[in-house]
Amino acid sequence: MSWRDLDEGDVRVRPSRKGSRPRTKERPAHADAVVAMVIGIDRGRYTCLVPKGALGRKEPERVVTAMKARDIGRTRVVVGDDVALVGDLAGGPDALARIVRIEERRSVLRRTADDTDPYERIIVANADQLVIVTALADPEPRPRMVDRCLVAAYDADLEPLLALTKADLVDPAPFLASYAPLEVEHVVTSRTADGFTGLEELRERLSGRVSVLVGHSGVGKSTLVNGLVPTAMRATGDVNDTTGRGRHTSTNAVALRLPGDDGWVIDTPGVRSFGLAHIDPDRIIDHFPDLAEGTAECPRGCTHDEEECALDAWVAGGHAGPAGPSRLASLRRLLSSRSGEER
């Protein structure tokens, strides 16, 4: 008998095609969830570090593999996130926990594919220092890439640090002079017959912090990571002789603990571009502190790329230092690119 053949006196409920369990919009609170740090991501599996004592006073820290639960929908989980875990927290090769919540992020480093791309990509979460790795030669330094990374660092409220590699090939002084007005901290490294110079100073700068390393391919980023964390074994590569660009060696971001439990470094894949479409163009000038003061005399609504712009006189007067003209050119190129009108 089908439900259509029932008499009027029969009281029946048509079965649901999706089951009989009543629906609710309420989600479980997961008050007993354990908070862990995401240290790696691979094909939908998240490697999480559960801290010592989180599962019991005498329980050591452990690495747990997890997957996203439906509770967090399409929200992207990134390296550096603190996440709430439930389920199997044993940590063995066959154990799989669930990520049911992303804890509030202290900081977020973002970028877009280009300056007109509406989709921003979160690189890492909860870092407090952005290490901009740049080679002084082989491949040639790209100051505009550095400027973009600085803007992203200031916008994310991260402290920037310039890490210059291959100083054994080129004198770093001219490059550093361009950023002297910003008073950006820097470390210079060189290859020697015995290894690296400058690596210990870099390690001191990273001590006790969560630092994310960013740079285009071939600058020696993974080589630095291997020197800082000998057990990292990050793949390294050479520069393409034809294009002058580095080959991608790191294919995914990963958080690595410094020896002695003295902080974290997050190695990221090499980038060819660093779009800033997520940053309001009106705020970009604020992230060029060596030029921002010179806009006080600009006319209302100045785009900083017109004849009436006060920055030309400001730079000509030497207020932005010897690197003022190149810095102003970088600002204007970035602003025009951000508006989709790059010249």
Coordinates of C-alpha atoms in Angstrom, one line a residue:
M1 CA 0.0 0.0 0.0
S2 CA 1.3 3.4 -0.9
W3 CA 0.7 6.5 1.2
R4 CA -1.7 7.7 -1.5
D5 CA -4.0 4.7 -0.9
L6 CA -4.6 5.4 2.8
D7 CA -8.0 6.4 4.1
E8 CA -8.7 9.8 5.5
G9 CA -8.8 8.4 9.0
D10 CA -5.3 7.0 8.8
V11 CA -2.7 9.2 10.3
R12 CA 0.6 8.6 8.6
V13 CA 3.6 10.8 7.9
R14 CA 5.1 10.7 4.5
P15 CA 8.7 9.5 4.9
S16 CA 11.4 12.0 4.1
R17 CA 13.8 11.1 1.3
K18 CA 16.6 12.6 3.4
G19 CA 15.8 10.6 6.5
S20 CA 13.5 11.1 9.5
R21 CA 15.9 12.9 11.8
P22 CA 14.5 16.4 12.6
R23 CA 16.6 19.3 11.3
T24 CA 18.1 21.9 13.4
K25 CA 20.3 24.9 12.7
E26 CA 22.0 24.7 16.1
R27 CA 25.6 23.4 16.0
P28 CA 27.3 21.6 18.8
A29 CA 29.5 23.8 20.9
H30 CA 32.4 21.3 21.2
A31 CA 33.3 22.6 24.6
D32 CA 35.7 19.7 25.1
A33 CA 37.6 20.3 21.8
V34 CA 41.4 20.5 22.1
V35 CA 43.2 23.4 20.5
A36 CA 46.2 22.6 18.3
M37 CA 48.4 24.5 15.8
V38 CA 48.2 23.7 12.0
I39 CA 51.8 23.0 10.9
G40 CA 51.2 21.5 7.5
I41 CA 48.6 20.8 4.8
D42 CA 48.6 18.1 2.2
R43 CA 45.6 17.2 -0.1
G44 CA 42.9 18.0 2.4
R45 CA 44.7 16.6 5.4
Y46 CA 45.9 18.9 8.1
T47 CA 48.9 18.2 10.3
C48 CA 48.3 19.6 13.7
L49 CA 50.5 19.9 16.8
V50 CA 48.7 19.3 20.1
P51 CA 50.6 21.0 22.9
K52 CA 52.0 19.3 25.9
G53 CA 49.4 18.8 28.6
A54 CA 46.4 19.5 26.4
L55 CA 45.1 16.0 26.7
G56 CA 46.1 15.5 30.3
R57 CA 48.7 16.9 32.7
K58 CA 51.3 14.3 31.9
E59 CA 50.5 13.9 28.2
P60 CA 53.4 14.9 25.9
E61 CA 52.8 17.0 22.8
R62 CA 51.7 15.0 19.7
V63 CA 51.2 15.4 16.0
V64 CA 47.6 14.6 14.9
T65 CA 46.2 14.4 11.4
A66 CA 42.8 16.0 10.9
M67 CA 40.2 16.8 8.3
K68 CA 37.7 19.7 8.2
A69 CA 34.3 19.0 9.7
R70 CA 31.1 20.3 8.1
D71 CA 30.8 22.8 11.0
I72 CA 33.3 25.2 9.4
G73 CA 31.9 24.9 5.8
R74 CA 34.2 26.4 3.2
T75 CA 36.3 28.5 5.5
R76 CA 39.9 27.9 4.6
V77 CA 42.3 26.5 7.2
V78 CA 45.9 27.7 6.7
V79 CA 49.2 27.0 8.3
G80 CA 49.6 28.8 11.5
D81 CA 45.9 28.5 12.4
D82 CA 44.9 27.5 15.9
V83 CA 42.1 25.0 15.5
A84 CA 39.8 23.0 17.7
L85 CA 40.0 19.3 17.3
V86 CA 37.6 16.5 18.3
G87 CA 37.6 12.8 17.5
D88 CA 40.6 10.5 17.4
L89 CA 43.5 12.4 18.9
A90 CA 45.7 9.4 19.4
G91 CA 48.1 10.6 16.8
G92 CA 48.9 7.3 15.1
P93 CA 49.1 6.7 11.4
D94 CA 45.5 5.5 11.3
A95 CA 44.1 8.2 13.5
L96 CA 42.0 11.0 12.0
A97 CA 40.6 13.9 14.0
R98 CA 38.1 16.6 12.9
I99 CA 38.6 20.3 12.8
V100 CA 35.4 21.8 14.2
R101 CA 36.5 25.4 14.8
I102 CA 39.1 27.9 13.8
E103 CA 40.2 30.0 16.8
E104 CA 40.3 33.8 16.4
R105 CA 43.3 34.8 14.3
R106 CA 45.8 37.2 15.7
S107 CA 47.1 38.2 12.3
V108 CA 46.5 37.2 8.7
L109 CA 49.0 37.6 5.8
R110 CA 47.1 37.9 2.5
R111 CA 47.9 38.3 -1.2
T112 CA 46.0 38.1 -4.5
A113 CA 47.2 36.7 -7.9
D114 CA 47.4 40.2 -9.3
D115 CA 46.2 43.7 -8.4
T116 CA 42.8 43.3 -10.1
D117 CA 42.0 39.8 -8.8
P118 CA 39.0 40.0 -6.5
Y119 CA 39.9 36.7 -4.7
E120 CA 42.3 37.1 -1.8
R121 CA 44.4 34.2 -0.6
I122 CA 45.4 33.8 3.0
I123 CA 49.1 32.7 3.1
V124 CA 49.5 32.1 6.8
A125 CA 47.8 33.0 10.1
N126 CA 49.1 34.1 13.5
A127 CA 52.6 35.1 12.4
D128 CA 54.2 38.2 13.9
Q129 CA 57.1 38.7 11.6
L130 CA 57.4 38.7 7.8
V131 CA 60.9 37.8 6.5
I132 CA 61.3 39.1 2.9
V133 CA 64.0 37.0 1.4
T134 CA 65.8 38.6 -1.6
A135 CA 68.9 37.6 -3.5
L136 CA 71.4 40.3 -4.4
A137 CA 72.2 38.4 -7.6
D138 CA 71.3 35.3 -9.5
P139 CA 68.4 36.1 -9.7
E140 CA 68.6 39.9 -9.7
P141 CA 66.8 41.7 -6.8
R142 CA 63.3 42.9 -7.5
P143 CA 62.7 46.1 -5.4
R144 CA 59.1 46.4 -6.5
M145 CA 58.4 42.9 -5.1
V146 CA 60.0 44.0 -1.8
D147 CA 57.8 47.1 -1.8
R148 CA 54.7 45.0 -2.2
C149 CA 55.7 42.6 0.6
L150 CA 56.4 45.6 2.8
V151 CA 52.9 47.0 2.1
A152 CA 51.4 43.6 2.9
A153 CA 53.4 43.4 6.1
Y154 CA 52.4 46.8 7.3
D155 CA 48.8 46.1 6.4
A156 CA 48.8 42.8 8.3
D157 CA 50.5 44.5 11.3
L158 CA 53.5 42.2 10.9
E159 CA 57.1 43.4 11.6
P160 CA 59.1 43.2 8.4
L161 CA 62.7 41.9 8.2
L162 CA 64.8 42.0 5.0
A163 CA 66.9 38.9 4.6
L164 CA 69.5 39.4 1.8
T165 CA 71.2 36.4 0.4
K166 CA 74.2 35.8 -1.9
A167 CA 76.1 38.8 -0.6
D168 CA 79.3 37.0 -1.6
L169 CA 78.3 37.9 -5.2
V170 CA 77.3 41.5 -4.8
D171 CA 77.8 44.3 -2.3
P172 CA 74.5 44.8 -0.4
A173 CA 75.1 48.5 0.4
P174 CA 73.4 50.0 -2.6
F175 CA 70.3 47.9 -2.2
L176 CA 70.1 48.6 1.5
A177 CA 70.5 52.4 0.9
S178 CA 67.1 52.3 -0.9
Y179 CA 65.4 51.2 2.3
A180 CA 67.4 53.2 4.8
P181 CA 64.7 55.9 5.3
L182 CA 62.2 53.1 6.3
E183 CA 64.6 51.9 9.0
V184 CA 63.6 48.3 8.1
E185 CA 65.6 45.7 10.0
H186 CA 67.8 43.6 7.8
V187 CA 70.2 40.6 7.8
V188 CA 72.8 39.8 5.2
T189 CA 73.9 36.3 4.5
S190 CA 76.8 34.9 2.3
R191 CA 78.0 31.6 1.2
T192 CA 81.5 30.6 2.3
A193 CA 83.6 27.5 2.1
D194 CA 82.5 26.6 5.6
G195 CA 78.8 27.3 5.1
F196 CA 76.9 30.5 5.8
T197 CA 77.7 33.8 7.4
G198 CA 74.9 35.8 8.8
L199 CA 72.8 32.7 9.7
E200 CA 73.3 33.1 13.4
E201 CA 72.2 36.7 13.3
L202 CA 69.1 35.6 11.4
R203 CA 68.4 32.9 13.9
E204 CA 68.6 35.5 16.7
R205 CA 66.1 37.7 14.8
L206 CA 63.7 34.8 14.7
S207 CA 64.1 33.7 18.3
G208 CA 60.9 33.4 20.2
R209 CA 58.7 34.5 17.3
V210 CA 56.5 33.1 14.5
S211 CA 58.1 34.2 11.3
V212 CA 56.9 33.6 7.8
L213 CA 59.5 33.6 4.9
V214 CA 58.3 35.0 1.6
G215 CA 60.3 35.5 -1.6
H216 CA 60.3 34.7 -5.3
S217 CA 61.7 31.5 -6.6
G218 CA 65.5 31.0 -6.6
V219 CA 66.4 33.5 -3.9
G220 CA 67.6 30.8 -1.5
K221 CA 64.7 30.8 0.9
S222 CA 64.6 27.0 1.3
T223 CA 68.4 27.0 1.7
L224 CA 68.1 29.4 4.6
V225 CA 65.3 27.2 6.2
N226 CA 67.6 24.1 5.9
G227 CA 70.3 26.1 7.6
L228 CA 68.0 27.3 10.4
V229 CA 66.3 23.9 10.9
P230 CA 68.7 21.1 9.9
T231 CA 66.0 18.5 10.0
A232 CA 63.8 20.4 7.6
M233 CA 65.3 18.9 4.4
R234 CA 63.4 21.4 2.2
A235 CA 64.1 20.9 -1.5
T236 CA 66.3 23.5 -3.1
G237 CA 66.8 24.4 -6.8
D238 CA 68.9 26.5 -9.2
V239 CA 68.1 29.5 -11.3
N240 CA 66.9 28.9 -14.9
D241 CA 69.7 30.1 -17.2
T242 CA 67.3 31.1 -19.9
T243 CA 64.7 33.0 -17.9
G244 CA 66.8 34.2 -15.0
R245 CA 64.1 33.0 -12.7
G246 CA 64.2 30.5 -9.9
R247 CA 62.5 27.1 -10.2
H248 CA 59.8 26.4 -7.7
T249 CA 61.0 24.0 -5.1
S250 CA 58.7 24.4 -2.0
T251 CA 55.2 23.4 -3.1
N252 CA 53.4 24.0 0.1
A253 CA 53.7 26.0 3.3
V254 CA 55.0 24.3 6.4
A255 CA 55.7 25.5 9.9
L256 CA 59.0 24.3 11.4
R257 CA 60.1 24.7 14.9
L258 CA 63.5 26.2 15.5
P259 CA 66.0 24.1 17.5
G260 CA 65.6 24.5 21.2
D261 CA 61.9 25.2 20.9
D262 CA 62.9 28.8 20.2
G263 CA 60.2 30.0 17.8
W264 CA 58.8 28.9 14.5
V265 CA 59.6 29.6 10.8
I266 CA 56.9 29.1 8.2
D267 CA 58.4 28.4 4.7
T268 CA 56.1 29.2 1.8
P269 CA 56.2 28.4 -1.9
G270 CA 58.1 30.9 -4.1
V271 CA 55.9 33.5 -5.6
R272 CA 56.2 35.2 -9.0
S273 CA 53.8 38.0 -8.0
F274 CA 52.3 39.5 -4.9
G275 CA 49.0 41.2 -5.7
L276 CA 47.5 43.7 -3.3
A277 CA 43.9 43.9 -4.6
H278 CA 42.7 43.3 -1.0
I279 CA 44.2 46.6 0.2
D280 CA 42.3 49.9 -0.3
P281 CA 44.4 52.1 -2.7
D282 CA 43.8 55.0 -0.4
R283 CA 45.7 53.2 2.4
I284 CA 48.7 52.2 0.3
I285 CA 50.4 55.5 0.7
D286 CA 50.3 55.0 4.4
H287 CA 52.5 52.0 4.0
F288 CA 55.2 54.1 2.3
P289 CA 56.2 56.0 5.5
D290 CA 59.1 57.7 3.8
L291 CA 56.6 59.4 1.4
A292 CA 53.4 59.6 3.4
E293 CA 54.4 62.9 5.2
G294 CA 54.9 64.6 1.8
T295 CA 51.2 64.2 0.9
A296 CA 50.2 66.9 3.4
E297 CA 50.2 69.5 0.6
C298 CA 48.5 67.4 -2.0
P299 CA 45.2 68.7 -3.4
R300 CA 42.0 67.0 -2.2
G301 CA 41.4 63.7 -3.9
C302 CA 45.0 63.5 -5.2
T303 CA 45.9 60.2 -6.8
H304 CA 49.6 60.9 -6.3
D305 CA 50.2 60.4 -10.0
E306 CA 49.3 63.8 -11.4
E307 CA 51.0 67.1 -12.0
E308 CA 49.6 68.8 -8.9
C309 CA 50.9 66.0 -6.6
A310 CA 53.1 67.4 -3.8
L311 CA 55.2 64.3 -3.7
D312 CA 57.3 65.5 -6.6
A313 CA 58.5 68.6 -4.7
W314 CA 58.9 66.6 -1.5
V315 CA 61.2 64.1 -3.2
A316 CA 63.1 66.7 -5.2
G317 CA 63.8 68.5 -1.9
G318 CA 65.6 65.4 -0.6
H319 CA 63.1 64.6 2.2
A320 CA 62.8 61.0 1.2
G321 CA 66.5 60.5 0.9
P322 CA 68.7 59.5 -2.1
A323 CA 66.3 56.6 -2.9
G324 CA 63.3 59.0 -3.0
P325 CA 62.9 59.0 -6.8
S326 CA 62.9 55.2 -7.1
R327 CA 60.6 54.9 -4.1
L328 CA 58.1 57.4 -5.6
A329 CA 58.3 55.5 -9.0
S330 CA 57.6 52.3 -7.2
L331 CA 54.6 53.8 -5.3
R332 CA 53.1 55.2 -8.5
R333 CA 53.6 52.0 -10.4
L334 CA 51.9 50.1 -7.6
L335 CA 49.0 52.5 -7.5
S336 CA 48.4 52.4 -11.2
S337 CA 48.7 48.6 -11.2
R338 CA 46.2 48.4 -8.3
S339 CA 43.7 50.5 -10.3
G340 CA 44.1 48.2 -13.3
E341 CA 45.8 51.0 -15.3
E342 CA 49.4 50.0 -15.1
R343 CA 51.6 51.9 -17.6

